CSV table of C-alpha atoms in Angstrom, one decimal:
chain,number,residue,atom,x,y,z
A,1,MET,CA,0.2,0.1,0.1
A,2,ALA,CA,2.7,2.3,0.8
A,3,SER,CA,4.8,1.8,-2.1
A,4,ALA,CA,1.5,2.3,-4.4
A,5,PHE,CA,1.0,5.7,-2.6
A,6,ARG,CA,4.5,6.8,-3.4
A,7,SER,CA,3.9,5.6,-6.7
A,8,GLY,CA,1.0,8.1,-6.9
A,9,LEU,CA,2.9,10.5,-5.3
A,10,GLN,CA,5.6,10.4,-8.0
A,11,HIS,CA,3.0,9.9,-10.8
A,12,ARG,CA,1.3,13.4,-9.2
A,13,VAL,CA,4.4,15.2,-9.2
A,14,TRP,CA,5.4,14.3,-12.7
A,15,ARG,CA,1.7,15.2,-14.2
A,16,TRP,CA,2.3,19.0,-12.7
A,17,HIS,CA,5.8,18.6,-14.0
A,18,PHE,CA,4.4,18.1,-17.5
A,19,ILE,CA,1.6,20.4,-17.4
A,20,ALA,CA,3.8,23.5,-16.2
A,21,GLY,CA,6.7,22.8,-18.6
A,22,LEU,CA,4.1,22.8,-21.7
A,23,VAL,CA,3.3,26.6,-20.8
A,24,VAL,CA,6.6,27.4,-19.5
A,25,ILE,CA,8.6,26.3,-22.3
A,26,PRO,CA,8.3,29.0,-25.0
A,27,PHE,CA,8.7,32.0,-22.3
A,28,VAL,CA,11.6,30.2,-20.7
A,29,VAL,CA,13.3,30.0,-24.3
A,30,ILE,CA,12.8,33.7,-24.8
A,31,LEU,CA,13.7,34.7,-21.4
A,32,ALA,CA,16.8,32.5,-21.5
A,33,LEU,CA,18.1,33.6,-24.7
A,34,THR,CA,17.3,37.6,-24.0
A,35,GLY,CA,18.8,37.2,-20.7
A,36,SER,CA,22.4,36.0,-22.3
A,37,ALA,CA,22.6,38.5,-24.7
A,38,TYR,CA,21.8,41.2,-21.8
A,39,LEU,CA,25.1,39.3,-20.1
A,40,PHE,CA,27.0,41.6,-23.0
A,41,LYS,CA,25.7,44.8,-22.3
A,42,PRO,CA,29.3,46.2,-21.6
A,43,GLN,CA,30.7,44.8,-24.4
A,44,VAL,CA,27.8,46.0,-27.0
A,45,GLU,CA,27.2,49.7,-25.5
A,46,ALA,CA,31.0,50.0,-25.3
A,47,ALA,CA,31.0,49.1,-29.3
A,48,ILE,CA,28.1,51.3,-30.1
A,49,GLU,CA,29.5,54.5,-28.0
A,50,ALA,CA,33.2,53.5,-29.8
A,51,GLY,CA,31.3,54.3,-32.9
A,52,ILE,CA,29.5,57.4,-31.9
A,53,ASN,CA,32.7,58.8,-30.1
A,54,ALA,CA,34.5,58.6,-33.4
A,55,THR,CA,32.2,61.2,-34.9
A,56,ALA,CA,33.1,63.5,-32.3
A,57,SER,CA,35.5,66.5,-32.7
A,58,ARG,CA,39.1,65.9,-32.1
A,59,GLU,CA,40.4,69.6,-32.0
A,60,ALA,CA,41.7,70.3,-28.3
A,61,GLY,CA,39.0,73.1,-27.0
A,62,THR,CA,37.2,74.0,-24.2
A,63,ILE,CA,34.5,72.1,-22.6
A,64,VAL,CA,31.3,73.4,-23.5
A,65,PRO,CA,29.1,73.4,-20.2
A,66,ALA,CA,27.3,71.0,-19.2
A,67,ASP,CA,23.8,73.4,-19.2
A,68,THR,CA,24.7,74.4,-22.8
A,69,LEU,CA,24.7,70.9,-23.7
A,70,VAL,CA,21.4,70.3,-22.4
A,71,ALA,CA,19.9,73.1,-23.6
A,72,ASN,CA,21.0,71.8,-27.3
A,73,ALA,CA,19.2,68.6,-26.6
A,74,LEU,CA,16.3,70.2,-25.5
A,75,ALA,CA,16.2,72.5,-28.5
A,76,ALA,CA,15.7,69.7,-30.7
A,77,HIS,CA,12.6,68.4,-29.0
A,78,LYS,CA,10.6,71.2,-27.8
A,79,GLY,CA,8.4,70.5,-25.0
A,80,TYR,CA,10.9,67.7,-23.6
A,81,VAL,CA,12.5,68.2,-20.0
A,82,LEU,CA,15.7,66.7,-19.0
A,83,LYS,CA,15.5,63.4,-17.1
A,84,ARG,CA,18.8,62.4,-16.5
A,85,TYR,CA,22.6,63.6,-17.6
A,86,VAL,CA,25.2,61.3,-18.0
A,87,LEU,CA,29.1,62.2,-17.6
A,88,PRO,CA,31.8,61.1,-19.9
A,89,ASP,CA,33.1,57.8,-18.5
A,90,GLY,CA,36.6,59.5,-18.9
A,91,PRO,CA,38.9,62.0,-20.5
A,92,ASP,CA,39.1,59.9,-23.4
A,93,ASP,CA,35.1,59.9,-23.7
A,94,LEU,CA,34.4,62.9,-26.0
A,95,THR,CA,30.4,62.7,-25.4
A,96,ALA,CA,28.2,63.3,-22.8
A,97,GLU,CA,24.8,61.8,-23.0
A,98,ALA,CA,21.3,63.1,-22.2
A,99,GLU,CA,17.7,61.4,-21.5
A,100,ILE,CA,15.1,63.8,-21.9
A,101,VAL,CA,11.1,63.3,-21.7
A,102,GLY,CA,7.8,65.0,-22.7
A,103,ASP,CA,5.0,64.3,-24.5
A,104,GLY,CA,6.2,62.1,-26.9
A,105,PRO,CA,8.6,58.8,-26.5
A,106,ALA,CA,11.7,59.5,-24.1
A,107,ARG,CA,14.8,60.2,-26.2
A,108,TYR,CA,18.6,59.2,-25.4
A,109,ILE,CA,21.0,61.9,-27.0
A,110,TRP,CA,24.8,61.7,-27.5
A,111,LEU,CA,26.4,65.0,-27.5
A,112,ASP,CA,30.0,66.4,-28.5
A,113,THR,CA,31.5,67.9,-25.4
A,114,HIS,CA,33.9,69.9,-27.6
A,115,THR,CA,31.6,71.5,-30.0
A,116,GLY,CA,27.9,70.9,-28.3
A,117,ALA,CA,26.8,69.0,-31.3
A,118,ILE,CA,24.2,66.4,-31.4
A,119,LEU,CA,25.8,63.2,-32.5
A,120,HIS,CA,23.5,60.7,-32.3
A,121,ASP,CA,19.7,61.0,-30.8
A,122,VAL,CA,17.2,57.7,-30.6
A,123,LYS,CA,14.4,57.0,-28.6
A,124,SER,CA,15.2,55.5,-25.2
A,125,ASP,CA,13.4,52.2,-25.6
A,126,ALA,CA,15.0,52.0,-28.9
A,127,ARG,CA,18.6,51.3,-27.9
A,128,ILE,CA,19.7,47.6,-28.2
A,129,MET,CA,20.4,46.6,-24.5
A,130,THR,CA,17.4,48.5,-23.4
A,131,PHE,CA,15.0,46.7,-26.0
A,132,VAL,CA,16.7,43.5,-24.9
A,133,SER,CA,15.9,44.4,-21.3
A,134,ARG,CA,12.0,45.1,-21.7
A,135,ILE,CA,12.1,41.7,-23.6
A,136,HIS,CA,13.4,40.2,-20.9
A,137,GLY,CA,11.9,41.9,-18.0
A,138,THR,CA,8.2,42.7,-19.4
A,139,LEU,CA,7.9,40.7,-22.7
A,140,LEU,CA,7.0,44.3,-24.0
A,141,GLY,CA,3.8,44.1,-21.9
A,142,GLY,CA,4.3,46.6,-19.2
A,143,ASN,CA,3.4,45.6,-15.7
A,144,ARG,CA,1.4,43.0,-17.2
A,145,GLY,CA,4.2,41.4,-19.2
A,146,SER,CA,6.2,41.7,-16.1
A,147,LEU,CA,3.7,39.4,-14.1
A,148,VAL,CA,3.5,36.7,-16.5
A,149,VAL,CA,7.7,37.1,-16.4
A,150,GLU,CA,7.7,36.5,-12.8
A,151,THR,CA,4.5,33.5,-13.1
A,152,MET,CA,7.2,31.8,-15.7
A,153,ALA,CA,10.4,32.4,-13.4
A,154,SER,CA,8.4,30.9,-10.7
A,155,TRP,CA,7.4,28.0,-12.0
A,156,THR,CA,10.7,27.4,-13.6
A,157,ILE,CA,12.1,27.2,-10.5
A,158,ILE,CA,9.4,24.4,-9.5
A,159,LEU,CA,10.2,22.7,-12.6
A,160,ILE,CA,13.7,22.4,-11.6
A,161,VAL,CA,13.1,21.1,-8.2
A,162,THR,CA,10.1,18.5,-9.3
A,163,GLY,CA,12.6,17.3,-12.2
A,164,LEU,CA,15.4,16.7,-10.2
A,165,TYR,CA,13.2,14.7,-8.0
A,166,LEU,CA,12.1,12.8,-10.7
A,167,TRP,CA,15.0,12.1,-12.1
A,168,TRP,CA,17.1,11.0,-9.0
A,169,PRO,CA,18.0,7.7,-9.6
A,170,ARG,CA,16.2,4.8,-7.6
A,171,GLY,CA,18.2,1.5,-6.8
A,172,VAL,CA,21.0,2.6,-8.8
A,173,ALA,CA,24.1,4.4,-8.2
A,174,TRP,CA,23.6,8.1,-7.3
A,175,TRP,CA,26.5,9.5,-10.0
A,176,ARG,CA,23.9,7.9,-12.6
A,177,VAL,CA,21.5,11.2,-12.3
A,178,PHE,CA,24.6,12.9,-14.1
A,179,VAL,CA,25.5,10.0,-16.3
A,180,PRO,CA,22.8,8.1,-17.2
A,181,ASP,CA,23.2,4.8,-19.1
A,182,PHE,CA,22.3,5.5,-22.3
A,183,SER,CA,23.2,1.5,-23.8
A,184,VAL,CA,19.9,0.6,-21.7
A,185,ARG,CA,17.0,2.1,-23.9
A,186,VAL,CA,12.9,1.5,-23.4
A,187,GLY,CA,11.1,2.8,-26.3
A,188,ARG,CA,12.0,5.6,-28.7
A,189,ARG,CA,12.0,8.9,-26.4
A,190,ASP,CA,14.5,7.2,-24.0
A,191,VAL,CA,17.5,8.8,-25.2
A,192,TRP,CA,15.7,12.5,-25.1
A,193,LYS,CA,14.0,11.6,-21.5
A,194,LYS,CA,17.7,11.0,-20.2
A,195,LEU,CA,19.4,13.9,-22.1
A,196,HIS,CA,16.6,15.8,-20.1
A,197,GLY,CA,17.2,14.3,-17.1
A,198,ALA,CA,21.2,14.8,-16.9
A,199,THR,CA,20.6,18.4,-18.4
A,200,GLY,CA,18.5,19.2,-15.7
A,201,ALA,CA,21.0,17.5,-13.1
A,202,TRP,CA,24.0,19.1,-14.4
A,203,ILE,CA,22.9,23.2,-14.9
A,204,GLY,CA,20.0,22.7,-12.3
A,205,VAL,CA,21.6,24.5,-9.2
A,206,LEU,CA,23.0,26.9,-11.1
A,207,VAL,CA,20.0,27.9,-12.9
A,208,LEU,CA,17.8,28.1,-9.8
A,209,VAL,CA,20.6,30.8,-8.3
A,210,MET,CA,20.0,32.7,-11.8
A,211,LEU,CA,16.3,32.7,-11.2
A,212,LEU,CA,16.3,33.5,-7.7
A,213,SER,CA,18.7,36.2,-7.9
A,214,GLY,CA,16.2,37.9,-10.2
A,215,LEU,CA,13.2,37.4,-8.3
A,216,PRO,CA,13.8,41.1,-6.1
A,217,TRP,CA,13.2,42.7,-9.9
A,218,THR,CA,9.4,41.4,-9.8
A,219,GLN,CA,6.2,43.1,-9.0
A,220,VAL,CA,4.8,40.6,-6.6
A,221,TRP,CA,7.8,38.6,-4.6
A,222,GLY,CA,9.9,42.2,-4.9
A,223,ALA,CA,7.3,43.6,-2.9
A,224,GLY,CA,7.0,41.3,-0.6
A,225,PHE,CA,10.4,41.3,-0.5
A,226,THR,CA,10.4,44.5,0.7
A,227,ARG,CA,7.8,44.5,3.3
A,228,ALA,CA,9.6,41.2,4.9
A,229,LYS,CA,12.8,43.4,4.7
A,230,ALA,CA,10.4,45.9,7.0
A,231,LEU,CA,8.9,43.6,9.6
A,232,ALA,CA,12.4,42.3,10.4
A,233,GLY,CA,13.8,45.7,11.0
A,234,LEU,CA,16.0,45.9,8.2
A,235,LYS,CA,16.2,49.7,7.4
A,236,THR,CA,17.5,51.2,4.5
A,237,PRO,CA,18.8,54.6,4.3
A,238,GLY,CA,17.4,55.3,0.6
A,239,GLN,CA,16.1,53.5,-2.6
A,240,GLU,CA,18.3,54.2,-5.2
A,241,TRP,CA,16.0,54.4,-8.0
A,242,PHE,CA,13.3,56.5,-6.6
A,243,VAL,CA,14.2,58.1,-3.7
A,244,THR,CA,13.8,61.9,-3.5
A,245,LEU,CA,14.3,64.4,-0.4
A,246,GLN,CA,13.7,68.0,-0.1
A,247,SER,CA,16.1,71.2,-0.4
A,248,GLY,CA,16.3,73.5,2.4
A,249,ASP,CA,13.9,76.5,2.1
A,250,PRO,CA,16.1,79.2,0.6
A,251,HIS,CA,14.7,81.6,2.7
A,252,ALA,CA,14.9,79.8,5.8
A,253,GLY,CA,19.0,79.0,5.9
A,254,HIS,CA,19.0,75.9,3.9
A,255,ASP,CA,17.7,73.5,6.6
A,256,MET,CA,16.8,70.4,4.8
A,257,GLY,CA,12.9,70.2,4.8
A,258,GLY,CA,10.6,66.9,5.0
A,259,ALA,CA,11.2,63.4,4.9
A,260,ALA,CA,12.0,61.1,2.1
A,261,LEU,CA,9.4,60.3,-0.6
A,262,TRP,CA,9.5,57.2,-2.1
A,263,LYS,CA,8.2,56.4,-5.5
A,264,THR,CA,8.0,53.2,-7.3
A,265,GLY,CA,6.6,52.1,-10.8
A,266,SER,CA,7.9,51.6,-14.0
A,267,ASP,CA,9.8,53.8,-16.3
A,268,ALA,CA,7.2,55.1,-18.2
A,269,ASP,CA,5.5,56.0,-15.0
A,270,GLU,CA,8.6,58.2,-13.9
A,271,ASN,CA,8.4,59.5,-16.7
A,272,ALA,CA,5.3,60.9,-17.4
A,273,MET,CA,5.9,62.2,-13.6
A,274,ILE,CA,9.0,64.3,-14.5
A,275,ALA,CA,7.5,65.7,-17.9
A,276,GLU,CA,4.0,66.6,-15.6
A,277,MET,CA,6.5,68.9,-13.6
A,278,GLY,CA,7.8,71.2,-16.6
A,279,GLU,CA,11.0,72.6,-16.6
A,280,MET,CA,13.0,72.9,-13.4
A,281,ALA,CA,13.1,76.6,-11.7
A,282,ALA,CA,15.8,78.7,-12.8
A,283,ALA,CA,17.0,79.5,-9.3
A,284,GLY,CA,19.4,77.6,-7.3
A,285,ILE,CA,22.9,75.8,-8.5
A,286,SER,CA,23.3,74.9,-12.0
A,287,LEU,CA,24.0,71.7,-13.7
A,288,GLN,CA,27.7,72.5,-14.5
A,289,ASP,CA,27.8,73.4,-10.8
A,290,VAL,CA,26.8,69.7,-9.7
A,291,VAL,CA,29.4,68.6,-12.4
A,292,ASP,CA,32.1,70.1,-10.9
A,293,LYS,CA,31.5,69.1,-7.6
A,294,VAL,CA,31.3,65.3,-9.1
A,295,VAL,CA,33.8,64.8,-11.5
A,296,PRO,CA,37.0,65.3,-8.8
A,297,GLN,CA,35.3,62.6,-6.6
A,298,GLY,CA,36.3,59.8,-9.3
A,299,LEU,CA,33.0,58.1,-8.7
A,300,TRP,CA,32.4,54.8,-11.0
A,301,ALA,CA,31.0,55.2,-14.1
A,302,PRO,CA,28.4,55.4,-15.5
A,303,VAL,CA,27.5,58.9,-13.4
A,304,ASN,CA,24.5,59.5,-13.5
A,305,ILE,CA,22.8,63.3,-12.8
A,306,GLN,CA,19.4,63.6,-12.0
A,307,PRO,CA,17.9,67.4,-11.6
A,308,PRO,CA,15.7,68.2,-8.9
A,309,ARG,CA,12.0,67.3,-9.1
A,310,GLY,CA,9.6,70.0,-8.2
A,311,GLU,CA,10.0,73.4,-6.8
A,312,ASN,CA,12.1,71.9,-3.5
A,313,GLY,CA,14.1,68.9,-5.0
A,314,VAL,CA,17.2,68.0,-4.7
A,315,TRP,CA,20.1,67.4,-7.1
A,316,THR,CA,20.9,63.4,-7.3
A,317,VAL,CA,24.1,61.8,-8.3
A,318,ARG,CA,24.1,58.2,-9.1
A,319,ALA,CA,27.3,56.2,-9.9
A,320,MET,CA,25.8,53.2,-11.5
A,321,PRO,CA,28.4,50.7,-12.4
A,322,GLN,CA,26.9,47.3,-13.6
A,323,PHE,CA,29.0,45.9,-10.5
A,324,ARG,CA,26.1,46.8,-8.1
A,325,PRO,CA,28.0,46.9,-4.9
A,326,ARG,CA,30.0,49.6,-6.4
A,327,TYR,CA,26.7,51.9,-6.2
A,328,GLU,CA,27.0,55.7,-4.9
A,329,THR,CA,24.3,57.8,-4.3
A,330,VAL,CA,25.0,61.4,-3.2
A,331,HIS,CA,22.0,64.2,-2.9
A,332,TYR,CA,22.8,68.2,-3.1
A,333,ASP,CA,20.8,71.1,-2.2
A,334,LYS,CA,19.0,72.5,-5.0
A,335,TRP,CA,20.0,76.2,-3.7
A,336,SER,CA,23.2,75.8,-1.3
A,337,GLY,CA,24.8,73.1,-3.2
A,338,ASP,CA,25.4,71.3,0.3
A,339,GLU,CA,25.7,67.6,0.4
A,340,VAL,CA,22.3,66.6,1.9
A,341,MET,CA,22.8,62.9,1.6
A,342,ARG,CA,25.5,60.0,0.7
A,343,ILE,CA,24.7,56.3,0.3
A,344,ARG,CA,27.1,54.0,0.0
A,345,PHE,CA,27.2,50.0,-0.5
A,346,ALA,CA,28.2,49.5,3.2
A,347,ASP,CA,25.4,51.9,4.5
A,348,GLN,CA,22.9,48.9,3.0
A,349,ASN,CA,21.7,46.7,5.1
A,350,VAL,CA,22.9,43.1,4.8
A,351,ALA,CA,19.7,41.6,2.8
A,352,ASP,CA,20.3,44.4,0.2
A,353,GLN,CA,23.8,43.6,0.0
A,354,THR,CA,23.1,40.1,-0.4
A,355,VAL,CA,20.7,41.0,-3.2
A,356,ALA,CA,23.3,43.5,-4.8
A,357,TYR,CA,25.7,40.6,-4.9
A,358,GLY,CA,23.0,38.2,-6.7
A,359,VAL,CA,21.8,40.9,-9.0
A,360,ALA,CA,25.6,41.2,-10.1
A,361,PHE,CA,26.1,37.8,-10.8
A,362,HIS,CA,22.5,37.7,-12.7
A,363,GLU,CA,23.7,40.1,-14.9
A,364,GLY,CA,27.2,38.9,-15.5
A,365,ALA,CA,28.9,41.5,-13.6
A,366,LEU,CA,30.4,39.8,-10.1
A,367,PHE,CA,33.6,38.4,-11.8
A,368,GLY,CA,34.0,39.7,-15.0
A,369,TRP,CA,34.1,37.3,-18.0
A,370,PRO,CA,33.7,33.9,-16.4
A,371,ASN,CA,30.5,35.2,-14.6
A,372,GLN,CA,29.2,35.9,-18.4
A,373,VAL,CA,30.3,32.4,-19.4
A,374,LEU,CA,28.6,30.8,-16.4
A,375,GLY,CA,25.3,32.8,-17.5
A,376,VAL,CA,25.6,31.6,-21.2
A,377,ILE,CA,26.0,27.8,-19.7
A,378,ALA,CA,22.8,28.3,-17.8
A,379,ALA,CA,20.8,29.9,-20.6
A,380,LEU,CA,22.4,27.5,-23.3
A,381,GLY,CA,21.0,24.7,-20.4
A,382,VAL,CA,17.8,26.2,-20.2
A,383,VAL,CA,17.3,26.0,-23.8
A,384,MET,CA,18.7,21.9,-23.8
A,385,LEU,CA,15.8,21.4,-21.1
A,386,SER,CA,13.1,23.0,-23.1
A,387,VAL,CA,14.0,21.3,-26.4
A,388,THR,CA,14.8,17.6,-25.1
A,389,GLY,CA,11.8,17.9,-22.7
A,390,GLY,CA,9.4,19.1,-25.9
A,391,VAL,CA,10.8,16.2,-27.8
A,392,THR,CA,10.2,13.9,-25.3
A,393,TRP,CA,6.5,15.0,-25.0
A,394,TRP,CA,6.3,14.7,-28.8
A,395,LYS,CA,7.4,11.2,-29.1
A,396,ARG,CA,5.1,9.9,-26.2
A,397,LYS,CA,1.8,11.8,-26.9
A,398,PRO,CA,-0.9,10.2,-28.6
A,399,GLN,CA,-1.3,11.6,-32.0
A,400,GLY,CA,-4.5,14.2,-31.6
A,401,GLN,CA,-4.2,14.6,-28.0
A,402,ILE,CA,-2.0,16.6,-25.8
A,403,GLY,CA,-1.0,13.7,-23.9
A,404,VAL,CA,-1.4,14.9,-20.2
A,405,PRO,CA,-0.4,12.3,-18.0
A,406,PRO,CA,-3.6,10.7,-16.3
A,407,MET,CA,-4.3,11.3,-12.1
A,408,PRO,CA,-2.7,8.5,-10.2
A,409,GLU,CA,-5.5,5.7,-8.8
A,410,ASP,CA,-4.0,6.4,-5.4
A,411,ARG,CA,-5.5,10.2,-5.4
A,412,ARG,CA,-4.8,10.5,-1.5
A,413,ILE,CA,-2.4,13.7,-1.3
A,414,ALA,CA,0.4,13.3,1.6
A,415,ALA,CA,0.6,15.9,4.6
A,416,GLY,CA,4.0,16.9,3.3
A,417,VAL,CA,2.8,17.6,-0.3
A,418,ILE,CA,0.3,19.7,1.4
A,419,VAL,CA,2.8,22.0,3.3
A,420,LEU,CA,5.3,21.7,0.5
A,421,ILE,CA,2.1,23.8,-1.9
A,422,VAL,CA,1.5,26.3,1.2
A,423,CYS,CA,5.3,26.9,1.2
A,424,LEU,CA,5.6,27.5,-2.5
A,425,ALA,CA,2.4,29.6,-2.5
A,426,LEU,CA,4.0,31.8,0.1
A,427,LEU,CA,7.5,31.8,-1.4
A,428,LEU,CA,6.6,32.1,-4.7
A,429,PRO,CA,3.3,34.0,-4.7
A,430,MET,CA,2.5,33.8,-8.5
A,431,ALA,CA,3.3,30.5,-8.8
A,432,GLY,CA,0.5,29.7,-5.9
A,433,VAL,CA,-2.2,31.9,-7.2
A,434,THR,CA,-1.6,30.0,-10.5
A,435,LEU,CA,-1.5,26.8,-9.3
A,436,PHE,CA,-4.6,27.1,-7.1
A,437,ALA,CA,-6.3,28.4,-10.4
A,438,ALA,CA,-5.2,25.3,-11.9
A,439,LEU,CA,-6.5,23.1,-9.6
A,440,VAL,CA,-9.6,24.7,-9.1
A,441,LEU,CA,-9.8,24.2,-13.0
A,442,ASP,CA,-8.7,20.5,-13.5
A,443,THR,CA,-10.8,19.5,-10.4
A,444,ALA,CA,-13.9,21.3,-12.3
A,445,TRP,CA,-12.7,19.3,-15.5
A,446,ARG,CA,-12.3,15.8,-13.9
A,447,ALA,CA,-16.3,16.6,-12.5
A,448,VAL,CA,-17.9,17.4,-16.0
A,449,SER,CA,-15.7,14.4,-17.0
A,450,THR,CA,-17.1,12.1,-14.5
A,451,LYS,CA,-20.6,13.0,-15.4
A,452,ARG,CA,-20.4,12.6,-18.9
């Protein structure tokens, strides 16, 4: 009886693994391919910018003030305002960059620092790596697409775990999980099945790390993680992307006024908010004043400068290299130019520091090109799993049918499985929601089928 129950449990897990795999395959292949491409963002963008730099003036001369460069960019697009100004990466970089937003699509503009001329002007979303990132993060579907990506990533985690459970050898040496015996074949699909299982065994842990390190970006899981940190008392000095402070009242001794204001949402939401604010007030220190403060500090490139938001915001400077533990954020008072806040990696709590290392690994930036190679291996492994899993299904399914494995005769569910389902629903909420919906539909379908 116990043996039959274990067999039924294994069959049930296989059924869920099978159904989830069919749904996930097309999405996970897209995510794997775009993710592997994004790993090489530094090389791709360096090549693009080298080509733009080659068109810049080579004659030595006075550097054009940053405010003039931005004015030239805005003159080409009436009704737009500055979102961020990006400093040249160093003495050999002859261009500065400005991203501007308005009623139309956001624009990204390269400017010659010696002549002030516009060298290249594109829609922000049309930049190659930005486009790849949008596919990888949202499937070009905005917030709804982001939820789909989170759901597919969550189910892929479950597929890896259940796949290792199903593949783990029973009654033979443990190492057969990595090196199956191809000399023994049972049916036409046996080789593909063994390739599928062995691939999962070799790259399963690596793929899990990649998937888990990407969860903090997601909407539902990321928001839950933020709440969990708050409940655990893990405070952070500021959220690097969206925190804004208030400058001191120019008529009240420049004391810092107001608490930190938090803004979360998509780039589109942020762009709309900035565009609605209109031109920043002329009073206060200039962009060039901020540049003069920042350049001698030698912050890690790229260094973004964001103008004050609203009448009394602050200048925000962000060092944003791909290796996130080198991030640094500095806020300057709009009126006096005094430093209001500086946030370094060491100022972050242990959870955020851990996430930063995970994100750096996810993006292939933690330890150079070997990290990029591991990312490519993980992506190719996911594609291999998808192909071998798809072929295995195709070879076993009856003609004209999907071939979903039937429910086991023993339909009891072990307490451990119930606990596992609850844990998965809590740890991976989008998987939990879709699993609950699938169970309801499956139960309803079986009830209707029985009546027939």
